[in-house]
mmCIF file of C-alpha atoms in Angstrom:
data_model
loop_
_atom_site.group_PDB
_atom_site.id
_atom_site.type_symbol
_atom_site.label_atom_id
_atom_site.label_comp_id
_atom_site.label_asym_id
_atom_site.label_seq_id
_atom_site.Cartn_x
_atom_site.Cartn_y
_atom_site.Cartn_z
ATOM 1 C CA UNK A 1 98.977 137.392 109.163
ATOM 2 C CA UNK A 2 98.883 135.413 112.450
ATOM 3 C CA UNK A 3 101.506 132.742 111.842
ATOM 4 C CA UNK A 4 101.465 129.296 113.653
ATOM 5 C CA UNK A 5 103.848 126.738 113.591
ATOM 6 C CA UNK A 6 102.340 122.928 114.355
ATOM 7 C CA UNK A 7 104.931 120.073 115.587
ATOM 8 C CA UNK A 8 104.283 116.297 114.623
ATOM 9 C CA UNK A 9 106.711 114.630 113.128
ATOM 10 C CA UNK A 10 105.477 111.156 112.630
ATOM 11 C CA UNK A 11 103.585 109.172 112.466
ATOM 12 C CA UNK A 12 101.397 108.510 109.308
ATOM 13 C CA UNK A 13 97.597 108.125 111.363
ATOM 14 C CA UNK A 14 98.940 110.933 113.837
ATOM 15 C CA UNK A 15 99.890 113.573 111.551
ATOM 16 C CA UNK A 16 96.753 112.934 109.530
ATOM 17 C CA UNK A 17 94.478 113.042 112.773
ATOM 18 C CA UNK A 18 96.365 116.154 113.691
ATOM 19 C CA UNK A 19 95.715 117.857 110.375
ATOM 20 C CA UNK A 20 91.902 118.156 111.486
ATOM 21 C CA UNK A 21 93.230 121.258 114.076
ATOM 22 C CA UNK A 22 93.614 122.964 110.240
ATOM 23 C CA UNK A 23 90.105 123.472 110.416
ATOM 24 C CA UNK A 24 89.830 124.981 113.858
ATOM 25 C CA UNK A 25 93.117 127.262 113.140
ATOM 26 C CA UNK A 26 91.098 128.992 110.062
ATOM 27 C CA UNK A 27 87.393 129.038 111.829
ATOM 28 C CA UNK A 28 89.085 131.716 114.194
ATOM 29 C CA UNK A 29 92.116 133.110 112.240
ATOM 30 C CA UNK A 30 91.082 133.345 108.761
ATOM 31 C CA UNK A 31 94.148 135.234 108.170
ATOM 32 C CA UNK A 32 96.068 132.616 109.322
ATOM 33 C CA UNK A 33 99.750 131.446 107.944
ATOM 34 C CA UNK A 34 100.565 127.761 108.971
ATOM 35 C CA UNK A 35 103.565 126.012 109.030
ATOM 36 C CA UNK A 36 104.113 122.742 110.121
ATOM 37 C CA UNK A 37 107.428 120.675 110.560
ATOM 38 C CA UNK A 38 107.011 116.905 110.348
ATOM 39 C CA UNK A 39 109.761 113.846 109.146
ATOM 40 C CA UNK A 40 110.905 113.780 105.751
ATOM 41 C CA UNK A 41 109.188 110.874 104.642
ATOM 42 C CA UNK A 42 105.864 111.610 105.885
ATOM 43 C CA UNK A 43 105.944 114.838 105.112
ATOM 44 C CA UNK A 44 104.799 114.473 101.543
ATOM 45 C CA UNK A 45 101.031 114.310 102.421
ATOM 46 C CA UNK A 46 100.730 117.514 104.217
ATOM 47 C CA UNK A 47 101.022 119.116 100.793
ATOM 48 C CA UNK A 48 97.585 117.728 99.842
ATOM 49 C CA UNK A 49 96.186 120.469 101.973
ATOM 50 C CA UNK A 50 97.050 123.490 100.369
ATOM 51 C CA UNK A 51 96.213 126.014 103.305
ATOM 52 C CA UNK A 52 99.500 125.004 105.031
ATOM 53 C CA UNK A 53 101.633 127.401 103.789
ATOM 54 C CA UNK A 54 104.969 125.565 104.305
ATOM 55 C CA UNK A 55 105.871 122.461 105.334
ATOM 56 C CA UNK A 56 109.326 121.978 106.906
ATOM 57 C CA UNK A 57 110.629 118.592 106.052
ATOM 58 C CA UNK A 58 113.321 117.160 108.917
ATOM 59 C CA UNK A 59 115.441 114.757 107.493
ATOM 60 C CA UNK A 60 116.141 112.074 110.290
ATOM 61 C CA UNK A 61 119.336 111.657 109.033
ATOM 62 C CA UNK A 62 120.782 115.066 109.632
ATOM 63 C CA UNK A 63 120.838 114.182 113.627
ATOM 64 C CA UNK A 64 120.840 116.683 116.281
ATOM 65 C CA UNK A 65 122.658 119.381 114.260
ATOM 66 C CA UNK A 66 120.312 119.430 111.139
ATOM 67 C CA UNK A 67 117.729 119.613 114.056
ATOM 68 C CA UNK A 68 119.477 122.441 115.858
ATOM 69 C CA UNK A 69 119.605 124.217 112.410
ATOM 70 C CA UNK A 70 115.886 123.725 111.545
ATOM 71 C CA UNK A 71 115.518 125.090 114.601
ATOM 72 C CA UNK A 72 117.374 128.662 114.185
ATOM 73 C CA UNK A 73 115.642 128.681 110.754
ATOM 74 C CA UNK A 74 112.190 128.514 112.685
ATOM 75 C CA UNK A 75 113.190 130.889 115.078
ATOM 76 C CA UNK A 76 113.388 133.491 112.394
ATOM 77 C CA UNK A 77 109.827 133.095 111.373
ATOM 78 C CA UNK A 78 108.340 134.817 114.789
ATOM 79 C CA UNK A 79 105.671 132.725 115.062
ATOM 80 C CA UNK A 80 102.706 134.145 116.934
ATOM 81 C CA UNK A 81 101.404 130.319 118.018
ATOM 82 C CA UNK A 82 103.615 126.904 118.920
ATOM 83 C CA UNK A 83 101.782 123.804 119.140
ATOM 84 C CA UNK A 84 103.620 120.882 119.875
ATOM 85 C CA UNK A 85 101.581 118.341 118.735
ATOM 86 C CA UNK A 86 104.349 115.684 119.542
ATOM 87 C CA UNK A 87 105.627 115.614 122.675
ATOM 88 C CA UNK A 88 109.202 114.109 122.105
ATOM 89 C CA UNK A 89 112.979 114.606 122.576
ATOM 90 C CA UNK A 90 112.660 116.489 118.941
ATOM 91 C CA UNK A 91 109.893 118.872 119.765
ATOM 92 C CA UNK A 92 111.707 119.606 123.141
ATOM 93 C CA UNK A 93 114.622 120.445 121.730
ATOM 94 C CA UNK A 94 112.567 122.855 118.844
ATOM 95 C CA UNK A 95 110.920 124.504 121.815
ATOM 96 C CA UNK A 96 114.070 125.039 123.656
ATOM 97 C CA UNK A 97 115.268 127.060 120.513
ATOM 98 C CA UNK A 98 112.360 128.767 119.565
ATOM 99 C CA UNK A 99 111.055 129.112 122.885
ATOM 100 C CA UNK A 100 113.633 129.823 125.886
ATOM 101 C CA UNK A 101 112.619 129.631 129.118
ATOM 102 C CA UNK A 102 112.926 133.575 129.452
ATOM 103 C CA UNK A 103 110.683 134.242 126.327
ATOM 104 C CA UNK A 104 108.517 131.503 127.766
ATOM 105 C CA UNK A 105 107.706 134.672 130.153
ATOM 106 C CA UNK A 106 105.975 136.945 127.252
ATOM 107 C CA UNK A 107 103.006 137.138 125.759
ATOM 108 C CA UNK A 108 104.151 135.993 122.180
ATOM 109 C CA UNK A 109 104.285 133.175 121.043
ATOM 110 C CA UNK A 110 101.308 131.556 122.778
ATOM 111 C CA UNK A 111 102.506 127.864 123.150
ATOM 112 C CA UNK A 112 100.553 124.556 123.655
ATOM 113 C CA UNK A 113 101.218 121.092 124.216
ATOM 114 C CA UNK A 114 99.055 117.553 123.240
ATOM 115 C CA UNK A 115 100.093 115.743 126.548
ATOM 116 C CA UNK A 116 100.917 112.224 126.256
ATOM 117 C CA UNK A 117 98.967 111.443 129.630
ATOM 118 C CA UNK A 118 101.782 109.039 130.270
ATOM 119 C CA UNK A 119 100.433 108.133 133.678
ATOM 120 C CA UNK A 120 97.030 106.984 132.344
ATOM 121 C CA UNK A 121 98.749 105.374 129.971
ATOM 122 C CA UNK A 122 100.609 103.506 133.066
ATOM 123 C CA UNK A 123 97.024 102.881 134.238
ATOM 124 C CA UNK A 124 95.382 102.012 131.446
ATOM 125 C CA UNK A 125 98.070 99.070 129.946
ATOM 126 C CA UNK A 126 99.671 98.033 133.145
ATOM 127 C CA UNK A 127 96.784 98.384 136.064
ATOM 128 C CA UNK A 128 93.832 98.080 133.803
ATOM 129 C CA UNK A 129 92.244 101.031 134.919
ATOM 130 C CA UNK A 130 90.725 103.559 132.066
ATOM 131 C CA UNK A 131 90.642 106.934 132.615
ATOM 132 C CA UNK A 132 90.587 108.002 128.652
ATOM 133 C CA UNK A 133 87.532 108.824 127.109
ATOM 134 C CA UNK A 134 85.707 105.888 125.433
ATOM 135 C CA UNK A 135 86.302 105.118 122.629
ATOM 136 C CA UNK A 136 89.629 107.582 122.639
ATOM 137 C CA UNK A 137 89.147 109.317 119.220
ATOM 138 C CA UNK A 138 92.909 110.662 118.496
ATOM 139 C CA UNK A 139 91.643 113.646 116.293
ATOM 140 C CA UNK A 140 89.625 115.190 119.458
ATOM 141 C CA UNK A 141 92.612 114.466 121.356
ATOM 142 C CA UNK A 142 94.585 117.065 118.871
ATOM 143 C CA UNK A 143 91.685 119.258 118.901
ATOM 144 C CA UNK A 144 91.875 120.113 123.053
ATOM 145 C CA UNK A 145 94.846 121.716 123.709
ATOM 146 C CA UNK A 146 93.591 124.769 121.115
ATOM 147 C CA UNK A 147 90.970 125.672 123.271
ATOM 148 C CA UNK A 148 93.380 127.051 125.763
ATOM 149 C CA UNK A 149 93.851 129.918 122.742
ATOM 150 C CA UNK A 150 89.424 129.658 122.131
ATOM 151 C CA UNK A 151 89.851 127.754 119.346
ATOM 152 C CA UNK A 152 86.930 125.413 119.714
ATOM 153 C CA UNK A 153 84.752 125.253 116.293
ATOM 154 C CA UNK A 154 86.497 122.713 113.741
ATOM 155 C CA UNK A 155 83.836 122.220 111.707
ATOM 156 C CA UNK A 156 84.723 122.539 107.999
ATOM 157 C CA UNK A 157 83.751 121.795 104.411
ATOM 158 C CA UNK A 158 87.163 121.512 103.005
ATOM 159 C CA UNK A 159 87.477 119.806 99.830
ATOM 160 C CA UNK A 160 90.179 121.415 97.816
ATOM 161 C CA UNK A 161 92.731 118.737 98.633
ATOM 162 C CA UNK A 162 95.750 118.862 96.106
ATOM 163 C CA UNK A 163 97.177 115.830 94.053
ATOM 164 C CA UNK A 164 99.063 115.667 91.078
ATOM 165 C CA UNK A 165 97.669 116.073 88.384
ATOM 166 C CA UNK A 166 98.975 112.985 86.559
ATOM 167 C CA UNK A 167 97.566 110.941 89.695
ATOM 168 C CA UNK A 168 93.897 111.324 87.954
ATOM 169 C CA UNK A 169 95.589 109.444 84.964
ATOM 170 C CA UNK A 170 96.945 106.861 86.179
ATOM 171 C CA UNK A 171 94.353 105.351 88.577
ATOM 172 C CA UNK A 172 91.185 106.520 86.165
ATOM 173 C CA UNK A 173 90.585 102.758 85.705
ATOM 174 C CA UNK A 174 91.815 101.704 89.266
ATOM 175 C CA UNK A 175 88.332 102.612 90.882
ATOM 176 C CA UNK A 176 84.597 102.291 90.074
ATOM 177 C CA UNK A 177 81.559 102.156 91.596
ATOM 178 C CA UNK A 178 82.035 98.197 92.319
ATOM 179 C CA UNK A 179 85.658 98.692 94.015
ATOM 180 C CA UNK A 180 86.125 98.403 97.672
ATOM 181 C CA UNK A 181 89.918 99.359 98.749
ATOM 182 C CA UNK A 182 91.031 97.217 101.335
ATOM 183 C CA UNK A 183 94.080 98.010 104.033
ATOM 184 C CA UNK A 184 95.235 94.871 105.097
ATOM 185 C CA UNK A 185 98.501 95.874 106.661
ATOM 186 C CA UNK A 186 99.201 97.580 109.983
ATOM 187 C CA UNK A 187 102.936 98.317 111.819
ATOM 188 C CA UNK A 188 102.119 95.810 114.754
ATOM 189 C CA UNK A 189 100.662 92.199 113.393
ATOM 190 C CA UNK A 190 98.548 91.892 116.288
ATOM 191 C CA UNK A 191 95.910 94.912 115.229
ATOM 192 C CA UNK A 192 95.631 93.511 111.632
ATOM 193 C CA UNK A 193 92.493 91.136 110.634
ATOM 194 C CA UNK A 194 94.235 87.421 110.088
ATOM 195 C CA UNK A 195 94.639 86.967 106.630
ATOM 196 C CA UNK A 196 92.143 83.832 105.882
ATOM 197 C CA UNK A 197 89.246 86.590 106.890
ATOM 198 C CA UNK A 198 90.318 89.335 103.928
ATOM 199 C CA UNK A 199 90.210 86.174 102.107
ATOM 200 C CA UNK A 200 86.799 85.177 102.893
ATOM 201 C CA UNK A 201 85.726 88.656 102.861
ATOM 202 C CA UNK A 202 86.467 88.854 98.871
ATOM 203 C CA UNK A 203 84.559 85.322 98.483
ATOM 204 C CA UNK A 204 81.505 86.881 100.278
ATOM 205 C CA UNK A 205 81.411 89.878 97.560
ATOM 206 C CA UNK A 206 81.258 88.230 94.503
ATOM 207 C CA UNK A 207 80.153 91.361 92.546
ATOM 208 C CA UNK A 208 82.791 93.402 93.972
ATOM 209 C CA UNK A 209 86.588 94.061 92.856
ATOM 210 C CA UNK A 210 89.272 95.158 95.484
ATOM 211 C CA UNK A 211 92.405 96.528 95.387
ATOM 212 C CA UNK A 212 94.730 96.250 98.022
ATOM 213 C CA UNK A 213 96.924 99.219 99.620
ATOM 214 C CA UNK A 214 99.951 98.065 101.818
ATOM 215 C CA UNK A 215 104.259 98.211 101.927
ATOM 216 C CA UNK A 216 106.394 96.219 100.215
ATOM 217 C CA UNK A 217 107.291 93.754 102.718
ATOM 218 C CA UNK A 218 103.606 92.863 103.082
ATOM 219 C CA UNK A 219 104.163 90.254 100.987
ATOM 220 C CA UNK A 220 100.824 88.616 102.350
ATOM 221 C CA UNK A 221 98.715 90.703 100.180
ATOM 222 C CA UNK A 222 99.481 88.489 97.065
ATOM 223 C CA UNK A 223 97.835 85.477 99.033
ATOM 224 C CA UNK A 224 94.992 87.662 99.548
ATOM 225 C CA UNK A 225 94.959 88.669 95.606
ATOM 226 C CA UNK A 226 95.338 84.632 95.011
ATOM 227 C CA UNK A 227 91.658 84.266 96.168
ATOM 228 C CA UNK A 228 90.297 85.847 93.255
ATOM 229 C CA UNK A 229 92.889 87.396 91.012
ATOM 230 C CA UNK A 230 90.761 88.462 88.625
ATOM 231 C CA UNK A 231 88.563 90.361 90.775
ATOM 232 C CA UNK A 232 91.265 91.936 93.168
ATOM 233 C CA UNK A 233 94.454 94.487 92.571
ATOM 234 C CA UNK A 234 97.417 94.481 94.792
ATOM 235 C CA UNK A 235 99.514 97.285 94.857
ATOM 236 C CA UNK A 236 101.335 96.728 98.225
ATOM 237 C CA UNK A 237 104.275 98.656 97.552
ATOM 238 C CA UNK A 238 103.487 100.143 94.215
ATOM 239 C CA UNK A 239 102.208 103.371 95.562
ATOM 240 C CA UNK A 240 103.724 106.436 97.425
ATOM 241 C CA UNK A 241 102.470 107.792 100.726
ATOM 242 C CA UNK A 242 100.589 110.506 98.370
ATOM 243 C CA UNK A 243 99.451 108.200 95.584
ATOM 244 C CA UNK A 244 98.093 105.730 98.325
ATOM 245 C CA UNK A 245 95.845 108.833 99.923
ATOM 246 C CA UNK A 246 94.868 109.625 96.681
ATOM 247 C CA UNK A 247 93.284 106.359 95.782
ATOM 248 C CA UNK A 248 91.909 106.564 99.342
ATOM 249 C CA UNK A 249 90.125 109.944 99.205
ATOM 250 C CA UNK A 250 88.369 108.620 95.463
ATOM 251 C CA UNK A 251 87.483 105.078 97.290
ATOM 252 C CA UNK A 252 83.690 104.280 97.168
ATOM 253 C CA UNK A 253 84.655 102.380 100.862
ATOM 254 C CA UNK A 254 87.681 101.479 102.510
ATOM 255 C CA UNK A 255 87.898 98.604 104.764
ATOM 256 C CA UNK A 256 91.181 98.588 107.068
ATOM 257 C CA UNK A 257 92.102 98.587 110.841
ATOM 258 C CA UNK A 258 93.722 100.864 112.922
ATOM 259 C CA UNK A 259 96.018 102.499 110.336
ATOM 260 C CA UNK A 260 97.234 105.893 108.701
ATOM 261 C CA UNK A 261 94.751 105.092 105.684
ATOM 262 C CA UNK A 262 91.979 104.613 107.713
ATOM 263 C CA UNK A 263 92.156 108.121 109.379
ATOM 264 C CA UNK A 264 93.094 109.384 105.944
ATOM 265 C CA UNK A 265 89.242 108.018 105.174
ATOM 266 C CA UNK A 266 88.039 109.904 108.087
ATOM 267 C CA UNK A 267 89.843 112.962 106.874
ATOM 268 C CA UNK A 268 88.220 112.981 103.651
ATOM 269 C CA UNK A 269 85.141 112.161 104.500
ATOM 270 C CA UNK A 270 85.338 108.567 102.258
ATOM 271 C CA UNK A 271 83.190 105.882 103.642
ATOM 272 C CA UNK A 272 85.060 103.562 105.712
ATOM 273 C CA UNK A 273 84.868 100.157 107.894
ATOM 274 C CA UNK A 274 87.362 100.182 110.440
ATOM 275 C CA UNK A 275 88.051 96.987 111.959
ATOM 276 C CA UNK A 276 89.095 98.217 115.467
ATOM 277 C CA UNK A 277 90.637 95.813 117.831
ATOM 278 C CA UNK A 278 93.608 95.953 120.574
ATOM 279 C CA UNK A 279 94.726 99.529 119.860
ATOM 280 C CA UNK A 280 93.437 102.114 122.190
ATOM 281 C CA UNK A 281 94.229 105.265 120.805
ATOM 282 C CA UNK A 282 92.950 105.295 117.009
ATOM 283 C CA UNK A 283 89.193 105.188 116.887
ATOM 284 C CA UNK A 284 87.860 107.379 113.908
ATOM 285 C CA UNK A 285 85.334 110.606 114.267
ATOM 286 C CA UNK A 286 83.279 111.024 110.989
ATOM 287 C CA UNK A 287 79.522 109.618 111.027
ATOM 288 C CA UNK A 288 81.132 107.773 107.104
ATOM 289 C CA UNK A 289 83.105 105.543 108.756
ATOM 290 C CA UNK A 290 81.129 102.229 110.411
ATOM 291 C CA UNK A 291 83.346 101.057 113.421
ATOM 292 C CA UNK A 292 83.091 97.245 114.259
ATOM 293 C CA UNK A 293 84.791 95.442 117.169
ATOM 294 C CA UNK A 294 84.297 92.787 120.058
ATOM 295 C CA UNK A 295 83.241 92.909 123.450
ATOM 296 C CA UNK A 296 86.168 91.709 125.167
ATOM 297 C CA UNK A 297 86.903 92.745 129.112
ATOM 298 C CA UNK A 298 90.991 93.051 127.888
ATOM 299 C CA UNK A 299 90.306 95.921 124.843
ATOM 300 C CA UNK A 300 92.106 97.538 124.635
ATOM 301 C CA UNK A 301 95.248 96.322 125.462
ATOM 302 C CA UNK A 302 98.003 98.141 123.469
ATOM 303 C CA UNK A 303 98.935 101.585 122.248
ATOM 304 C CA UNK A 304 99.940 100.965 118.664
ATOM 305 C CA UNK A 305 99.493 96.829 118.444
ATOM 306 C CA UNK A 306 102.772 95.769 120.237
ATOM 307 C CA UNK A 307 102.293 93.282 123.447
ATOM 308 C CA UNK A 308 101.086 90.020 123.977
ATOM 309 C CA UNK A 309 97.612 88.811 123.755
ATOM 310 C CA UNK A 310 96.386 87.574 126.822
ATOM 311 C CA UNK A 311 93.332 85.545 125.323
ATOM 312 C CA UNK A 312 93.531 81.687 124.541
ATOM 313 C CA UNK A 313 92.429 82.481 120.984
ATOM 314 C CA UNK A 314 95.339 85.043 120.134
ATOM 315 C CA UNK A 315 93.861 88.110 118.375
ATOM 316 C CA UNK A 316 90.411 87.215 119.489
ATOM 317 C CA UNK A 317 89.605 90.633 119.249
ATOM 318 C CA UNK A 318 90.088 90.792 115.481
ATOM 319 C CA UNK A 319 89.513 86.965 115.025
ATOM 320 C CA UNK A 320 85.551 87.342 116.138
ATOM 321 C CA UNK A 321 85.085 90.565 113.623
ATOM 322 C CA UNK A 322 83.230 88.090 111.461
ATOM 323 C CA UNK A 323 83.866 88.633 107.699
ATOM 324 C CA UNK A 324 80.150 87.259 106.641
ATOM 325 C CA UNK A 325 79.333 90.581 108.917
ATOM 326 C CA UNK A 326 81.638 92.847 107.579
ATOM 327 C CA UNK A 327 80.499 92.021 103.654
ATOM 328 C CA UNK A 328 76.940 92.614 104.867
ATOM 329 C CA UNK A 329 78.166 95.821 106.528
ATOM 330 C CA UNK A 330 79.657 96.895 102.863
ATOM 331 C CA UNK A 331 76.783 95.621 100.912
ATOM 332 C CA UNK A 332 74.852 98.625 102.901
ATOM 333 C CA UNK A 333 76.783 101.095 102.251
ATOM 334 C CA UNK A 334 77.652 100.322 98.536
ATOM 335 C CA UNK A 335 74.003 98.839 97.695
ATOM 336 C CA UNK A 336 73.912 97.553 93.771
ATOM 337 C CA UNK A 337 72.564 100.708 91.458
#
């Protein structure tokens, strides 16, 4: 077997964009063995795709010795390929094990590296000048560095993604054909749609249920559930990582911004809105997923959705996604049988 190792340890939308380079690994290495080494607690997910043979959980905790020891461990695996999808003091410190300068100098392994372009980041959120591709779609991002080993096709059909089996149970009467899953929440408050628009979204779709997929401090969902409690579900933190993707890849649509669950859409090829706003970095690929934004000279502004807004409306970017346009969007793509 060729064996590869991939490196992203974090975070949720990343490794999930990342996992697309599956595809690409097994196009041209169907005999391939893939590893992958990612943060305890989002490590859980990767086991939905059952062609990664192991999954090497770090536990933050541990520090810089539990690292060091991961390390060693991975050493003794001889991978062929090293991609360091990451690009951080962790994956620099795996590389230094794995990889010494000296062995750097063979043929095997065969290492690459997703560069952080940190200079046209510099450019893009300091001097305003863009020199990413527009719109920046992170999973081609992963994809490039594998052509340097002529891995270029990542075209797949994959559907055999793995859930519990008790997960089908569970949430049987969670979904129908009338549900629409909506993702209020986001890490950074300024790339999430204000509130009183998910609220006016749900009025707009009177023959529609919802149920909502978030943490548990987003308390803010139950004011959202408030506007039509009959007709709306909200299980902000009453779902794992896993059970959350599940619910996602079984969705009829998925409305959400710049989040982990709306790659997780892409990745399953679920139909999706994305409500994309200040972020610059997390547009989606798949022809399913409808992307809506505004016009505005400032977008994007932000990596991840920290900053300020510089507009007199603050979050006009998300504040003039109209949610009267956004039900007609979903009325499209879930006409009425």
């Amino acid at each position: 077997m060729t064996k590869f190792l991939i490196i992203r340890f974090s975070s949720i939308g990343d490794i999930i964009q990342c996992m697309n380079v599956i595809n690409g690994i097994y196009n041209h290495f169907p005999d391939a063995e893939i590893h992958w080494i990612a943060r305890a607690d989002m490590a859980s997910f990767l086991h939905m795709d059952k062609r990664i043979h192991r999954v090497w959980a770090f536990d933050k905790k541990s520090g810089l010795k539990g690292l060091i020891q991961m390390a060693k461990e991975l050493k003794k695996e001889k991978f062929d390929y090293i991609y360091d999808a990451h690009s951080n003091i962790r994956s620099n410190i795996l590389k230094a094990i794995i990889l010494p300068p000296l062995r750097q100098l063979s043929s095997r392994p065969h290492y690459t590296l997703r560069s952080k372009e940190r200079w046209n980041r510099f450019l893009l959120f300091k001097l305003r000048i863009n020199h990413f591709d527009k719109p920046f779609r992170g999973i081609v991002s992963y994809q490039k560095p594998l052509t340097a080993w002529g891995i270029t096709d990542f075209s797949s059909t994959y559907t055999d993604w793995q859930f519990p089996k008790e997960f089908e149970q569970r949430f049987q009467e969670t979904i129908s054909s009338r549900t629409i899953t909506l993702v209020p929440s986001a890490n950074w408050e300024m790339k999430r749609w204000p509130v009183c628009h998910w609220q006016e979204l749900i009025r707009q779709l009177p023959e529609f249920h919802f149920i909502i997929l978030a943490g548990p401090s987003d308390t803010f969902c139950e004011t959202i559930k408030e506007t039509a409690p009959d007709r709306v579900i909200n299980l902000s933190g009453k779902t794992s990582l896993l059970e959350s993707c599940f619910l996602v890849k079984n969705s009829r649509l998925v409305i959400s911004a710049d989040t982990g669950f709306l790659h997780a859409a892409d990745l399953f090829s679920t139909k999706a809105i994305a409500l994309m706003g200040p972020t610059a970095f997390g547009f989606p690929t798949g022809k399913h997923v409808e992307i809506m934004g505004t016009d505005l000279p400032c977008r994007p502004c932000t990596k991840d959705g920290r900053g300020k807004c510089k507009q007199n409306v603050w979050q006009k970017c998300m504040v003039d996604i109209h949610p009267q346009e956004v039900a007609r969007l979903a009325r499209q793509l879930l006409p009425c049988p």
